[in-house]
Coordinates of C-alpha atoms in Angstrom, one line a residue:
X68 CA 131.1 94.0 197.7
X69 CA 134.8 94.7 198.2
X70 CA 137.8 93.5 196.2
X71 CA 141.6 93.0 196.8
X72 CA 143.5 94.1 193.7
X73 CA 147.2 93.8 192.8
X74 CA 149.5 94.0 189.8
X75 CA 153.0 92.7 189.3
X76 CA 155.4 92.3 186.5
X77 CA 157.4 89.0 186.2
X78 CA 160.5 88.8 184.0
X79 CA 159.5 85.5 182.3
X80 CA 157.3 84.2 179.6
X81 CA 153.5 83.8 180.0
X82 CA 153.9 80.0 179.8
X83 CA 156.1 79.9 182.9
X84 CA 153.7 82.1 184.9
X85 CA 150.8 80.1 183.6
X86 CA 152.4 76.9 184.8
X87 CA 153.0 78.4 188.3
X88 CA 149.3 79.2 188.5
X89 CA 147.9 76.0 187.1
X90 CA 150.0 73.1 188.3
X91 CA 150.3 71.6 191.8
X92 CA 154.1 71.8 191.6
X93 CA 153.8 75.4 190.6
X94 CA 151.3 76.4 193.2
X95 CA 153.2 74.6 196.0
X96 CA 156.4 76.4 194.9
X97 CA 155.1 79.9 195.7
X98 CA 151.9 79.8 197.8
X99 CA 151.8 76.9 200.2
X100 CA 153.8 73.6 200.1
X101 CA 150.7 71.8 201.3
X102 CA 148.7 72.0 198.0
X103 CA 146.9 69.1 196.3
X104 CA 144.0 68.5 193.9
X105 CA 143.2 69.1 190.3
X106 CA 144.4 72.6 189.3
X107 CA 144.6 72.3 185.5
X108 CA 141.0 71.7 184.4
X109 CA 137.7 73.6 184.8
X110 CA 135.7 71.9 187.6
X111 CA 138.7 70.7 189.4
X112 CA 139.2 71.4 193.1
X113 CA 142.4 72.5 194.7
X114 CA 143.1 72.3 198.5
X115 CA 145.5 74.8 199.9
X116 CA 146.6 74.2 203.5
X117 CA 148.5 76.5 205.8
X118 CA 149.7 76.2 209.4
X119 CA 146.6 78.0 210.7
X120 CA 143.9 76.6 208.3
X121 CA 143.2 76.5 204.6
X122 CA 140.9 76.9 201.6
X123 CA 139.3 74.8 198.9
X124 CA 138.9 76.3 195.5
X125 CA 137.0 75.2 192.4
X126 CA 138.6 76.1 189.1
X127 CA 135.8 77.9 187.2
X128 CA 137.8 79.4 184.3
X129 CA 140.9 78.6 182.4
X130 CA 141.7 80.6 179.3
X131 CA 145.1 79.1 178.4
X132 CA 148.0 81.4 179.0
X133 CA 145.9 84.4 179.9
X134 CA 143.2 83.8 182.6
X135 CA 142.6 81.6 185.7
X136 CA 139.6 81.9 188.0
X137 CA 138.9 80.0 191.2
X138 CA 135.8 80.1 193.4
X139 CA 136.4 79.6 197.1
X140 CA 134.1 76.7 198.3
X141 CA 135.5 76.1 201.8
X142 CA 137.6 78.0 204.3
X143 CA 137.0 81.1 206.5
X144 CA 133.5 82.5 206.2
X145 CA 134.9 85.7 204.8
X146 CA 136.4 83.8 201.8
X147 CA 133.6 81.4 201.0
X148 CA 131.9 82.5 197.8
X149 CA 134.6 84.9 196.8
X150 CA 136.6 84.5 193.6
X151 CA 140.3 84.7 192.9
X152 CA 141.2 85.9 189.4
X153 CA 144.5 86.0 187.6
X154 CA 145.0 87.7 184.2
X155 CA 148.3 87.5 182.3
X156 CA 149.5 89.7 179.4
X157 CA 152.9 90.7 178.0
X158 CA 154.4 94.2 178.3
X159 CA 157.9 94.5 177.0
X160 CA 160.0 91.9 178.8
X161 CA 157.4 91.3 181.5
X162 CA 154.5 89.0 182.0
X163 CA 152.1 91.3 183.8
X164 CA 149.8 89.6 186.4
X165 CA 146.7 91.4 187.3
X166 CA 145.3 89.8 190.4
X167 CA 141.8 90.2 192.0
X168 CA 140.3 88.6 195.1
X169 CA 136.6 89.6 194.5
X170 CA 133.4 89.5 196.4
X171 CA 134.3 90.2 200.0
X172 CA 131.0 91.1 201.8
X173 CA 132.7 93.8 203.9
X174 CA 136.2 95.2 204.5
X175 CA 136.9 93.6 207.8
X176 CA 140.3 93.5 209.4
X177 CA 140.9 90.0 208.0
X178 CA 140.5 91.4 204.5
X179 CA 143.3 93.9 205.2
X180 CA 145.5 91.1 206.4
X181 CA 144.7 89.0 203.4
X182 CA 145.5 91.9 201.0
X183 CA 149.0 92.2 202.5
X184 CA 149.5 88.4 202.4
X185 CA 148.4 88.3 198.8
X186 CA 151.1 90.9 198.0
X187 CA 153.7 88.9 199.9
X188 CA 152.7 85.7 197.9
X189 CA 152.7 87.6 194.6
X190 CA 156.3 88.5 195.4
X191 CA 156.9 84.8 196.1
X192 CA 155.3 84.0 192.7
X193 CA 157.7 86.4 191.0
X194 CA 160.7 85.0 192.8
X195 CA 159.6 81.4 192.0
X196 CA 159.1 82.0 188.3
X197 CA 162.2 84.2 187.9
X198 CA 164.7 82.2 190.1
X199 CA 163.1 78.8 190.8
X200 CA 162.8 79.6 194.5
X201 CA 159.7 81.1 196.1
X202 CA 158.7 81.5 199.7
X203 CA 155.6 79.4 200.1
X204 CA 153.9 78.7 203.5
X205 CA 155.3 77.8 205.9
X206 CA 158.3 79.8 204.8
X207 CA 156.4 83.0 204.1
X208 CA 156.8 86.3 205.9
X209 CA 154.7 86.4 209.1
X210 CA 152.8 89.7 209.5
X211 CA 150.5 89.0 212.4
X212 CA 148.9 86.4 214.7
X213 CA 146.8 85.3 211.6
X214 CA 150.2 84.5 209.9

């Protein structure tokens, strides 16, 4: 199995980052404007839609303020069955977000694309929490024909 891994520091409290990862308003403020579902309870499903497709994710873990895990239940074949994990902790004035998109069966070109897009969206998360304005889809940086 293959994983996408990233780490970013956000100059805000853990509660602000937590809210951006566990509320529909938060998620639609930095990842994609077309977000709906139940993001704040284990077992809830969140639908994320983009101009070229989307994903459904089931919330499998919520450790308040420190850990969020989603399992991909629908979307591109490469994503189905993978997990998206967020861990938060404080370091000095930063909330550090350790991100993992785990369980890719193979490192196909789409995985490389998604790794770059996750980095772009993590920067959007940082901007959203720090300034109140992220760059969610469809306003995100385009990097290829996969968007």
